[in-house]
Coordinates of C-alpha atoms in Angstrom, one line a residue:
Chain A
X1 CA -15.5 39.5 -4.1
X2 CA -18.6 38.3 -5.9
X3 CA -20.0 39.1 -9.3
X4 CA -23.4 38.1 -10.5
X5 CA -24.3 38.1 -14.2
X6 CA -28.0 38.0 -14.9
X7 CA -28.8 36.5 -18.3
X8 CA -26.8 33.4 -19.5
X9 CA -27.1 34.1 -23.2
X10 CA -24.1 34.7 -25.4
X11 CA -23.1 38.1 -24.0
X12 CA -23.6 37.0 -20.4
X13 CA -21.7 33.7 -20.9
X14 CA -18.9 35.4 -22.7
X15 CA -18.6 38.1 -20.0
X16 CA -18.4 35.3 -17.4
X17 CA -15.7 33.7 -19.4
X18 CA -13.5 36.9 -19.5
X19 CA -14.2 37.6 -15.8
X20 CA -13.3 34.0 -14.8
X21 CA -10.0 34.2 -16.8
X22 CA -9.0 37.1 -14.6
X23 CA -9.5 35.1 -11.4
X24 CA -10.7 38.1 -9.5
X25 CA -14.1 37.2 -8.1
X26 CA -16.5 34.4 -7.6
X27 CA -19.2 34.4 -10.3
X28 CA -22.9 33.6 -10.2
X29 CA -24.8 33.3 -13.4
X30 CA -28.6 33.6 -13.1
X31 CA -31.1 32.9 -15.8
X32 CA -34.8 32.3 -15.6
X33 CA -34.6 29.6 -18.2
X34 CA -34.1 26.4 -16.2
X35 CA -30.9 24.6 -17.0
X36 CA -29.3 27.3 -19.1
X37 CA -27.1 29.0 -16.5
X38 CA -26.5 25.7 -14.7
X39 CA -25.3 24.0 -17.9
X40 CA -23.0 26.9 -18.9
X41 CA -21.5 27.1 -15.4
X42 CA -20.9 23.3 -15.5
X43 CA -19.2 23.7 -18.9
X44 CA -16.9 26.4 -17.5
X45 CA -16.0 24.2 -14.5
X46 CA -15.1 21.3 -16.7
X47 CA -12.4 23.7 -18.2
X48 CA -11.2 24.7 -14.7
X49 CA -8.4 22.1 -14.4
X50 CA -7.0 23.3 -17.7
X51 CA -7.4 27.0 -17.1
X52 CA -6.6 26.9 -13.4
X53 CA -9.6 29.0 -12.2
X54 CA -9.2 30.0 -8.6
X55 CA -12.8 31.3 -8.3
X56 CA -16.1 29.7 -8.0
X57 CA -18.6 29.7 -10.9
X58 CA -22.2 28.8 -10.2
X59 CA -25.3 28.7 -12.5
X60 CA -28.8 29.0 -11.1
X61 CA -32.4 30.1 -11.7
X62 CA -32.6 31.4 -8.2
X63 CA -32.0 35.2 -7.7
X64 CA -31.4 34.5 -4.0
X65 CA -27.9 33.3 -4.9
X66 CA -26.8 36.8 -5.9
X67 CA -26.9 37.8 -2.2
X68 CA -24.1 40.1 -1.2
X69 CA -22.7 40.6 -4.8
X70 CA -20.3 43.5 -5.2
X71 CA -21.2 43.8 -8.9
X72 CA -24.3 42.7 -10.8
X73 CA -24.4 42.8 -14.6
X74 CA -27.7 42.7 -16.3
X75 CA -27.5 41.1 -19.8
X76 CA -30.9 39.5 -19.8
X77 CA -33.3 40.5 -22.6
X78 CA -34.2 39.7 -26.1
X79 CA -32.4 40.8 -29.2
X80 CA -34.3 42.8 -31.8
X81 CA -35.4 40.5 -34.6
X82 CA -36.1 41.6 -38.2
X83 CA -39.6 43.1 -38.4
X84 CA -40.0 43.5 -34.6
X85 CA -41.6 46.7 -33.4
X86 CA -39.2 48.8 -31.3
X87 CA -41.8 49.2 -28.7
X88 CA -42.3 45.5 -28.4
X89 CA -38.6 45.1 -27.8
X90 CA -38.6 47.9 -25.2
X91 CA -41.7 46.5 -23.4
X92 CA -40.2 43.0 -23.1
X93 CA -36.7 44.1 -22.0
X94 CA -38.0 46.7 -19.6
X95 CA -40.1 44.0 -18.0
X96 CA -37.1 41.7 -17.7
X97 CA -34.8 44.5 -16.4
X98 CA -37.4 45.7 -13.8
X99 CA -37.7 42.2 -12.4
X100 CA -33.9 41.9 -12.2
X101 CA -33.7 45.3 -10.6
X102 CA -36.2 44.4 -7.9
X103 CA -34.2 41.3 -7.0
X104 CA -30.9 43.3 -7.0
X105 CA -32.4 45.9 -4.6
X106 CA -33.5 43.2 -2.3
X107 CA -30.5 40.9 -2.4
X108 CA -27.5 42.9 -3.3
X109 CA -28.3 46.4 -2.0
X110 CA -24.6 47.5 -2.1
X111 CA -23.8 46.3 -5.6
X112 CA -22.6 48.4 -8.5
X113 CA -25.0 47.5 -11.3
X114 CA -23.8 47.4 -14.9
X115 CA -26.5 47.4 -17.5
X116 CA -25.9 45.8 -20.9
X117 CA -29.5 45.1 -22.1
X118 CA -30.6 47.2 -25.0
X119 CA -31.9 49.8 -25.5
X120 CA -29.1 50.5 -23.1
X121 CA -29.6 54.1 -22.0
X122 CA -33.3 53.6 -21.5
X123 CA -33.0 50.3 -19.6
X124 CA -30.4 51.9 -17.3
X125 CA -33.0 54.5 -16.4
X126 CA -35.6 51.9 -15.6
X127 CA -33.1 50.0 -13.4
X128 CA -32.1 53.2 -11.6
X129 CA -35.7 54.0 -10.8
X130 CA -36.6 50.4 -9.8
X131 CA -33.6 49.9 -7.5
X132 CA -33.6 53.4 -6.0
X133 CA -29.8 53.0 -5.9
X134 CA -27.4 56.0 -5.7
X135 CA -26.9 57.6 -9.1
X136 CA -23.2 56.5 -9.0
X137 CA -24.2 52.8 -8.7
X138 CA -26.0 52.3 -12.0
X139 CA -23.9 52.3 -15.1
X140 CA -24.6 51.4 -18.7
X141 CA -22.0 49.6 -20.8
X142 CA -21.7 51.1 -24.2
X143 CA -18.8 53.5 -24.6
X144 CA -16.2 50.8 -23.8
X145 CA -17.6 48.7 -26.6
X146 CA -18.0 51.5 -29.1
X147 CA -14.4 52.7 -28.2
X148 CA -12.8 49.3 -28.5
X149 CA -14.4 48.9 -32.0
X150 CA -13.2 52.4 -33.0
X151 CA -9.7 51.5 -31.6
X152 CA -9.6 48.2 -33.6
X153 CA -10.6 49.9 -36.9
X154 CA -7.9 52.5 -36.4
X155 CA -5.2 49.9 -35.5
X156 CA -6.3 47.7 -38.5
X157 CA -6.1 50.6 -40.8
X158 CA -2.6 51.7 -39.6
X159 CA -1.3 48.2 -39.3
X160 CA -0.3 48.7 -35.6
X161 CA -0.9 47.0 -32.3
X162 CA -4.5 47.9 -31.1
X163 CA -3.3 48.3 -27.5
X164 CA -1.5 51.5 -28.5
X165 CA -4.7 53.2 -29.8
X166 CA -6.7 55.3 -27.4
X167 CA -10.1 56.5 -28.2
X168 CA -13.2 58.0 -26.6
X169 CA -16.7 57.5 -27.9
X170 CA -19.6 59.4 -26.3
X171 CA -23.3 59.7 -26.6
X172 CA -26.0 57.1 -26.7
X173 CA -25.3 53.5 -27.8
X174 CA -26.9 54.0 -31.2
X175 CA -26.3 55.2 -34.7
X176 CA -25.8 58.7 -33.4
X177 CA -23.0 57.9 -31.0
X178 CA -20.2 60.5 -31.0
X179 CA -16.7 59.2 -31.6
X180 CA -14.4 62.1 -30.5
X181 CA -11.5 62.3 -33.0
X182 CA -9.9 65.0 -30.9
X183 CA -9.6 62.5 -28.1
X184 CA -8.3 59.7 -30.2
X185 CA -4.6 59.0 -30.4
X186 CA -2.1 56.4 -31.4
X187 CA 0.9 56.1 -29.0
X188 CA -0.1 59.6 -27.9
X189 CA 0.0 61.1 -31.4
X190 CA -3.4 62.5 -32.4
X191 CA -4.9 60.5 -35.3
X192 CA -5.4 63.7 -37.2
X193 CA -1.6 63.7 -37.7
X194 CA -1.6 60.1 -39.0
X195 CA -4.8 59.8 -41.1
X196 CA -6.6 62.1 -43.4
X197 CA -10.1 63.5 -42.7
X198 CA -11.9 61.2 -45.2
X199 CA -10.3 58.1 -43.8
X200 CA -11.1 59.1 -40.2
X201 CA -14.7 59.8 -41.2
X202 CA -15.1 56.4 -42.8
X203 CA -13.7 54.7 -39.6
X204 CA -16.1 56.8 -37.5
X205 CA -19.0 55.6 -39.8
X206 CA -17.9 52.0 -39.5
X207 CA -17.8 52.4 -35.7
X208 CA -21.4 53.7 -35.6
X209 CA -22.6 50.7 -37.5
X210 CA -20.1 48.2 -36.0
X211 CA -22.8 46.2 -34.2
X212 CA -25.0 46.1 -37.2
X213 CA -22.1 45.0 -39.4
X214 CA -21.7 41.9 -37.2
X215 CA -25.5 41.2 -37.1
X216 CA -25.5 41.4 -40.9
X217 CA -22.8 38.8 -41.1
X218 CA -24.1 36.5 -38.5
X219 CA -27.6 36.5 -39.8
X220 CA -28.9 35.1 -36.6
X221 CA -27.7 36.7 -33.4
X222 CA -25.4 39.6 -32.6
X223 CA -21.9 40.4 -31.3
X224 CA -20.8 38.9 -28.0
X225 CA -17.0 38.7 -27.9
X226 CA -16.3 42.4 -27.8
X227 CA -19.4 43.1 -25.6
X228 CA -18.3 40.4 -23.2
X229 CA -14.8 41.7 -23.0
X230 CA -16.1 45.2 -22.4
X231 CA -18.3 44.0 -19.5
X232 CA -15.3 42.2 -18.0
X233 CA -13.2 45.4 -18.3
X234 CA -15.8 47.4 -16.3
X235 CA -16.3 44.6 -13.7
X236 CA -12.5 44.5 -13.2
X237 CA -12.3 48.3 -12.8
X238 CA -14.9 48.1 -10.0
X239 CA -13.6 44.9 -8.3
X240 CA -10.0 46.1 -8.3
X241 CA -10.8 49.8 -7.7
X242 CA -8.8 50.6 -10.8
X243 CA -10.1 54.2 -11.2
X244 CA -10.2 53.6 -14.9
X245 CA -11.2 56.5 -17.2
X246 CA -13.8 55.0 -19.6
X247 CA -16.8 56.2 -21.4
X248 CA -20.0 54.8 -19.9
X249 CA -23.7 55.6 -19.8
X250 CA -24.4 57.4 -16.5
X251 CA -27.1 59.5 -15.1
X252 CA -26.4 63.2 -15.8
X253 CA -27.3 66.1 -13.5
X254 CA -26.3 69.1 -15.6
X255 CA -23.0 67.8 -17.0
X256 CA -22.7 68.6 -20.7
X257 CA -25.8 70.7 -20.2
X258 CA -28.0 67.5 -19.8
X259 CA -30.3 66.6 -17.0
X260 CA -32.2 63.5 -16.0
X261 CA -30.9 61.3 -18.7
X262 CA -28.5 58.4 -19.1
X263 CA -25.9 59.2 -21.8
X264 CA -22.4 58.0 -22.6
X265 CA -19.7 60.4 -21.1
X266 CA -16.2 59.9 -19.7
X267 CA -16.2 58.7 -16.2
X268 CA -13.8 57.3 -13.7
X269 CA -14.8 53.9 -12.6
X270 CA -13.8 52.4 -9.3
X271 CA -15.1 50.5 -6.3
X272 CA -17.9 52.9 -5.7
X273 CA -19.1 52.8 -9.3
X274 CA -18.9 56.2 -10.9
X275 CA -16.2 58.0 -8.9
X276 CA -16.3 61.1 -11.1
X277 CA -17.8 62.4 -14.3
X278 CA -15.4 64.3 -16.5
X279 CA -16.5 67.2 -18.6
X280 CA -14.4 67.6 -21.6
X281 CA -14.3 70.6 -23.8
X282 CA -16.2 69.7 -27.0
X283 CA -16.3 71.3 -30.4
X284 CA -19.5 72.9 -31.6
X285 CA -20.1 69.9 -34.0
X286 CA -19.5 67.4 -31.2
X287 CA -21.9 69.3 -28.9
X288 CA -24.5 69.2 -31.6
X289 CA -24.0 65.4 -32.2
X290 CA -24.2 64.8 -28.4
X291 CA -27.5 66.8 -28.3
X292 CA -28.9 64.8 -31.2
X293 CA -27.9 61.6 -29.5
X294 CA -29.5 62.8 -26.2
X295 CA -32.7 63.6 -28.1
X296 CA -33.2 60.1 -29.3
X297 CA -32.5 58.7 -25.8
X298 CA -35.1 61.2 -24.4
X299 CA -37.7 60.0 -27.0
X300 CA -37.1 56.4 -25.9
X301 CA -37.4 57.4 -22.2
X302 CA -40.8 59.0 -23.0
X303 CA -41.8 55.6 -24.4
X304 CA -40.6 54.1 -21.2
X305 CA -42.9 56.4 -19.2
X306 CA -45.9 55.0 -21.0
X307 CA -45.1 51.4 -20.0
Chain B
X1 CA 11.4 28.8 -29.6
X2 CA 13.3 31.8 -30.7
X3 CA 15.9 33.2 -28.4
X4 CA 16.8 36.5 -26.7
X5 CA 20.4 36.7 -25.7
X6 CA 21.3 39.2 -22.9
X7 CA 24.9 40.3 -22.6
X8 CA 25.5 41.4 -19.1
X9 CA 23.9 39.4 -16.2
X10 CA 23.8 42.2 -13.7
X11 CA 20.6 43.6 -12.3
X12 CA 19.2 44.9 -15.6
X13 CA 20.2 41.8 -17.6
X14 CA 18.9 39.3 -15.0
X15 CA 15.7 41.1 -14.4
X16 CA 15.1 41.4 -18.1
X17 CA 15.5 37.7 -18.4
X18 CA 13.0 37.3 -15.5
X19 CA 10.4 39.5 -17.1
X20 CA 10.8 37.8 -20.5
X21 CA 10.5 34.4 -18.8
X22 CA 7.3 35.5 -17.2
X23 CA 5.8 36.3 -20.6
X24 CA 6.8 32.7 -21.5
X25 CA 7.2 33.0 -25.3
X26 CA 11.0 33.1 -25.9
X27 CA 14.0 31.3 -24.6
X28 CA 16.6 33.4 -22.9
X29 CA 20.4 33.2 -22.8
X30 CA 22.2 35.2 -20.2
X31 CA 25.9 36.0 -20.9
X32 CA 28.5 37.5 -18.8
X33 CA 32.3 37.5 -18.8
X34 CA 32.3 36.8 -15.1
X35 CA 32.6 33.0 -14.9
X36 CA 29.5 31.3 -13.6
X37 CA 27.4 34.5 -12.9
X38 CA 25.0 33.9 -15.8
X39 CA 24.5 30.2 -15.1
X40 CA 23.9 31.0 -11.5
X41 CA 21.2 33.6 -12.2
X42 CA 19.6 31.4 -15.0
X43 CA 19.4 28.5 -12.6
X44 CA 17.8 30.6 -9.9
X45 CA 15.1 31.9 -12.3
X46 CA 14.5 28.4 -13.7
X47 CA 14.0 27.0 -10.2
X48 CA 11.0 29.3 -9.8
X49 CA 9.5 27.9 -13.0
X50 CA 7.4 25.2 -11.3
X51 CA 5.7 27.9 -9.2
X52 CA 5.5 30.6 -11.9
X53 CA 4.6 28.1 -14.6
X54 CA 6.8 29.3 -17.4
X55 CA 7.9 26.7 -19.9
X56 CA 10.5 28.5 -21.9
X57 CA 14.2 27.7 -21.2
X58 CA 16.7 30.1 -19.5
X59 CA 20.3 29.4 -19.8
X60 CA 23.6 31.0 -18.8
X61 CA 26.9 31.1 -20.6
X62 CA 30.3 32.7 -20.3
X63 CA 30.9 32.6 -24.0
X64 CA 29.8 35.4 -26.3
X65 CA 29.9 32.9 -29.2
X66 CA 26.7 31.4 -27.9
X67 CA 24.6 34.4 -29.1
X68 CA 24.7 32.9 -32.6
X69 CA 21.2 32.5 -34.0
X70 CA 19.5 34.8 -31.6
X71 CA 16.5 36.8 -32.7
X72 CA 17.4 39.6 -30.3
X73 CA 20.6 40.6 -28.5
X74 CA 20.3 42.9 -25.5
X75 CA 23.4 44.8 -24.4
X76 CA 23.1 45.3 -20.6
X77 CA 26.8 45.1 -19.8
X78 CA 28.9 47.9 -18.5
X79 CA 29.5 50.2 -15.6
X80 CA 26.6 51.9 -13.8
X81 CA 26.3 55.3 -12.1
X82 CA 27.2 56.1 -8.5
X83 CA 25.2 58.9 -6.8
X84 CA 26.2 62.3 -8.2
X85 CA 27.3 60.9 -11.6
X86 CA 25.7 61.8 -14.9
X87 CA 25.0 59.1 -17.4
X88 CA 27.4 60.8 -19.8
X89 CA 30.3 60.2 -17.3
X90 CA 30.1 56.5 -18.2
X91 CA 30.8 57.0 -21.8
X92 CA 34.6 56.5 -21.8
X93 CA 34.4 53.2 -20.1
X94 CA 31.3 51.8 -21.7
X95 CA 32.2 53.0 -25.2
X96 CA 35.3 50.7 -25.0
X97 CA 33.0 47.8 -24.3
X98 CA 30.6 48.7 -27.2
X99 CA 33.6 49.0 -29.6
X100 CA 34.5 45.4 -28.7
X101 CA 31.0 44.0 -28.8
X102 CA 29.6 45.7 -31.9
X103 CA 31.6 43.8 -34.6
X104 CA 31.3 40.6 -32.6
X105 CA 27.5 40.8 -32.4
X106 CA 27.3 41.7 -36.1
X107 CA 29.4 38.7 -37.0
X108 CA 27.7 36.2 -34.7
X109 CA 24.1 37.3 -34.9
X110 CA 23.9 39.4 -38.1
X111 CA 20.1 39.1 -38.4
X112 CA 19.3 40.0 -34.8
X113 CA 17.6 43.0 -33.4
X114 CA 20.0 44.7 -31.0
X115 CA 18.7 46.5 -27.9
X116 CA 21.1 48.8 -26.1
X117 CA 20.5 49.3 -22.4
X118 CA 24.0 50.5 -21.4
X119 CA 24.4 54.2 -20.5
X120 CA 24.7 56.7 -22.0
X121 CA 22.3 55.0 -24.2
X122 CA 21.9 57.4 -27.2
X123 CA 25.7 57.9 -27.7
X124 CA 26.3 54.1 -27.4
X125 CA 23.4 53.3 -29.7
X126 CA 25.0 55.6 -32.3
X127 CA 28.4 54.1 -31.6
X128 CA 27.1 50.5 -31.9
X129 CA 25.3 51.3 -35.2
X130 CA 28.5 52.8 -36.7
X131 CA 30.9 50.1 -35.4
X132 CA 28.6 47.1 -36.2
X133 CA 27.6 48.3 -39.7
X134 CA 24.1 46.9 -38.9
X135 CA 21.1 48.8 -40.3
X136 CA 19.9 51.6 -38.0
X137 CA 16.5 50.1 -37.9
X138 CA 17.9 47.1 -36.0
X139 CA 19.9 48.8 -33.3
X140 CA 17.4 50.2 -30.7
X141 CA 18.4 52.2 -27.7
X142 CA 16.4 52.1 -24.5
X143 CA 15.7 55.8 -23.8
X144 CA 12.3 57.3 -24.4
X145 CA 10.5 54.1 -23.7
X146 CA 11.9 54.1 -20.2
X147 CA 11.3 57.9 -19.7
X148 CA 7.7 57.6 -21.0
X149 CA 7.0 54.7 -18.7
X150 CA 8.1 56.8 -15.8
X151 CA 6.0 59.7 -17.0
X152 CA 3.0 57.4 -17.3
X153 CA 3.5 56.3 -13.7
X154 CA 3.7 59.9 -12.5
X155 CA 0.6 61.0 -14.4
X156 CA -1.4 58.0 -13.1
X157 CA -0.2 58.8 -9.5
X158 CA -1.0 62.5 -9.8
X159 CA -4.5 61.8 -11.2
X160 CA -5.2 58.7 -9.1
X161 CA -6.2 56.6 -12.2
X162 CA -5.1 53.2 -13.4
X163 CA -1.6 53.3 -15.0
X164 CA -2.6 51.1 -17.8
X165 CA -4.9 53.7 -19.4
X166 CA -2.2 56.4 -19.4
X167 CA 0.0 56.9 -22.4
X168 CA 2.9 59.3 -22.4
X169 CA 5.5 60.5 -24.9
X170 CA 9.1 61.4 -24.0
X171 CA 11.5 61.8 -26.9
X172 CA 15.1 63.1 -27.4
X173 CA 18.1 62.3 -25.4
X174 CA 17.9 60.0 -22.3
X175 CA 19.3 62.8 -20.2
X176 CA 18.5 66.1 -18.6
X177 CA 17.5 67.5 -22.0
X178 CA 14.8 64.8 -22.7
X179 CA 11.6 66.3 -24.2
X180 CA 8.5 65.4 -22.3
X181 CA 5.4 66.0 -24.5
X182 CA 2.3 66.3 -22.3
X183 CA 0.1 67.2 -25.3
X184 CA 1.0 63.8 -26.8
X185 CA 0.3 62.1 -23.5
X186 CA -3.2 61.1 -22.7
X187 CA -5.6 59.2 -20.4
X188 CA -8.0 57.0 -22.3
X189 CA -7.4 59.3 -25.2
X190 CA -8.0 62.6 -23.4
X191 CA -4.8 64.8 -23.7
X192 CA -3.2 65.4 -20.3
X193 CA -3.4 69.3 -20.6
X194 CA -7.2 69.0 -20.5
X195 CA -7.1 67.0 -17.3
X196 CA -4.4 68.7 -15.2
X197 CA -3.4 72.3 -14.6
X198 CA -0.1 73.6 -16.0
X199 CA 1.8 73.7 -12.7
X200 CA 1.0 70.1 -11.9
X201 CA 2.1 69.0 -15.4
X202 CA 5.3 71.0 -14.9
X203 CA 6.0 69.0 -11.7
X204 CA 5.4 65.7 -13.5
X205 CA 7.8 66.8 -16.3
X206 CA 10.5 67.7 -13.9
X207 CA 10.1 64.5 -11.8
X208 CA 10.2 62.5 -15.1
X209 CA 13.5 64.2 -16.0
X210 CA 15.1 63.3 -12.6
X211 CA 13.4 60.0 -12.0
X212 CA 16.6 58.0 -12.9
X213 CA 18.8 60.2 -10.7
X214 CA 16.4 59.8 -7.8
X215 CA 16.7 56.0 -8.0
X216 CA 20.5 56.2 -8.0
X217 CA 20.4 58.6 -5.0
X218 CA 18.1 56.4 -3.0
X219 CA 19.6 53.0 -3.8
X220 CA 23.2 54.3 -3.5
X221 CA 24.8 51.2 -4.7
X222 CA 22.7 50.5 -7.8
X223 CA 20.9 52.4 -10.5
X224 CA 17.4 51.7 -11.7
X225 CA 16.8 48.2 -13.0
X226 CA 13.2 47.1 -12.6
X227 CA 11.8 49.7 -15.0
X228 CA 14.6 49.3 -17.5
X229 CA 14.2 45.5 -17.5
X230 CA 10.5 45.9 -18.0
X231 CA 11.2 48.2 -20.9
X232 CA 13.5 45.5 -22.4
X233 CA 10.8 42.9 -22.1
X234 CA 8.3 45.2 -23.8
X235 CA 10.6 45.6 -26.8
X236 CA 11.3 41.9 -26.8
X237 CA 7.5 41.3 -26.9
X238 CA 7.0 43.8 -29.7
X239 CA 9.7 42.1 -31.8
X240 CA 8.9 38.5 -31.0
X241 CA 5.1 38.9 -31.5
X242 CA 5.6 41.3 -34.4
X243 CA 3.2 43.7 -32.7
X244 CA 3.9 46.9 -34.7
X245 CA 3.9 48.8 -31.4
X246 CA 4.6 52.5 -31.2
X247 CA 7.5 52.9 -28.8
X248 CA 9.8 55.9 -28.3
X249 CA 13.1 54.2 -29.2
X250 CA 16.5 55.7 -29.6
X251 CA 17.9 55.0 -33.1
X252 CA 20.3 56.7 -35.6
X253 CA 18.3 59.5 -37.3
X254 CA 18.7 60.0 -41.0
X255 CA 17.0 63.3 -41.7
X256 CA 14.1 63.0 -39.3
X257 CA 13.6 66.5 -37.8
X258 CA 16.6 67.5 -40.0
X259 CA 19.0 65.4 -37.8
X260 CA 21.7 63.0 -39.0
X261 CA 24.6 61.2 -37.3
X262 CA 23.1 61.0 -33.8
X263 CA 20.8 58.6 -32.1
X264 CA 17.8 60.0 -30.3
X265 CA 14.5 58.6 -29.1
X266 CA 11.6 59.2 -31.5
X267 CA 8.2 57.3 -31.7
X268 CA 8.9 54.3 -33.8
X269 CA 6.8 51.4 -34.9
X270 CA 8.5 48.2 -33.7
X271 CA 8.0 44.7 -35.1
X272 CA 9.9 41.5 -35.9
X273 CA 12.2 43.3 -38.4
X274 CA 13.0 46.1 -35.9
X275 CA 11.8 49.6 -36.6
X276 CA 9.5 49.6 -39.6
X277 CA 8.5 53.2 -39.5
X278 CA 9.6 56.3 -37.7
X279 CA 6.8 58.8 -36.7
X280 CA 7.6 62.5 -36.6
X281 CA 4.8 64.2 -34.6
X282 CA 4.6 68.0 -35.0
X283 CA 7.0 69.7 -32.6
X284 CA 7.4 73.4 -31.7
X285 CA 10.4 75.3 -32.8
X286 CA 11.8 75.2 -29.2
X287 CA 11.4 71.5 -29.1
X288 CA 13.1 71.0 -32.4
X289 CA 16.0 73.3 -31.2
X290 CA 16.4 71.1 -28.1
X291 CA 16.5 68.0 -30.3
X292 CA 19.1 69.5 -32.6
X293 CA 21.2 70.6 -29.6
X294 CA 21.0 67.1 -28.1
X295 CA 22.0 65.6 -31.5
X296 CA 25.1 67.9 -31.7
X297 CA 26.2 66.8 -28.2
X298 CA 25.9 63.1 -29.1
X299 CA 27.5 63.4 -32.5
X300 CA 30.5 65.2 -31.0
X301 CA 30.9 62.7 -28.2
X302 CA 30.8 59.7 -30.6
X303 CA 33.1 61.4 -33.1
X304 CA 35.6 62.6 -30.4
X305 CA 35.6 59.2 -28.7
X306 CA 35.6 60.9 -25.3
X307 CA 33.0 62.0 -22.8

């Protein structure tokens, strides 16, 4: 098995780290900046005797080396800096993603593509169009990250082991994401039986701004441990055909009443990419939030159409 | 390193030692009255260490006195079922063993967390708690945790999803009257009743109830031991790492659901001091009645001293 990670920045490198530790696939890191992917791959390999990696790790500037990859992750792109126009960010990152998509279509035509570059739901659309891949093969990483943050906040609050918390966060990867409290439980017990409504609402709020909270603390840069771990979880689900039920941004054709849009919904992830999209019964409030979330994605896609 | 002592080096005890060794964080002492048995099994496991790379120590002993200073003591000794037997049929013989062991464990390892794996587990957990005089929060019976593991496996198989994302809750007596709670069971947070039709859930529940019997029937000369040993290792991990995990553990109830004087499995938060909190998710009247009926059976068996 072979995984390629495009973009050797913090998120890409951390994803490579988590994937390498699982020892499940050879890894290629590609970055257009000469020396960046090579140096990080070299650094990883220096740790191989200690960590006992059984997989190969290569860094390169040459997209040709991704040939035959089973999974390709796109993390390349710039982060939004204070004062930067949203359209400038979109223009730059769409350009990067389209170039990556072109290379993927040519060199790894059977790959499942996991999109991480922001604005996620829009970039995923650009990648789908550019590759011409089957709808089930292009997936945006957002819900796993938003859910793991929500799960941690709940575990921290209750003073329990985070692995026992299950949660589902839908919608776009933005401030209007939709954490579903009715699909959130602790050891199977709905959180509504363990926490009062005000507390839950505050944890939901913190989840929505979880990325921004870290940006605010770091001053320069954004989160990469949890995003890297989220990418690795999705890669593992595909490589090992785990059929894992996770929230991910996928192309909808009528599910949840949405069409021609990438939006975070529960899917079963396996070796073919999206094996199934689950339609959960939502409350009226949740439906409205999902619609609001979809509307902001649609607006951004209209911007994409002008580029 | 802190130590887990396992009394009884049969299949359950030895495999628990094996699973704990693989986690690599605690030393293990196997104890059996059968001369040499424990040392033989410990040696066999340790001789795999160079390949499996664990670095904790495993030892065997014929002397109960060696449990002194253990952080955890597991009771895995006693007689097992033959095909056609009920767990309750073992009470007479195994209760005699518990009556001998309880005061000895309390004397030799008074600060330890005790895990009871011997059947019938709820009655023996109650008996051990009474006879040892140890606090109820430190005598944990292996009932619901095992039943819920089996239910998880069955849900995952039925839905063809990864087992790891399934959580399930089974409470009550570790017998035919166990209470499987599909509404408190979920896949990535989504409650099972929203994912499977009622008839398929009914099948899962009935298979969960008879899962232990099926293993005895098929194996003929042994009862289940891989899953029970894995459950022991899970509890050991929660205690040793102070995880505050939510596990359905059998312990003496003291007013929870209106029940006293009987041990039954209820979702409990488990950490280094044993059970730190007992959760009482909402139950229907019928479920509460079943629980009360199970409690009466256990209390009368323990009081009567016969099966």
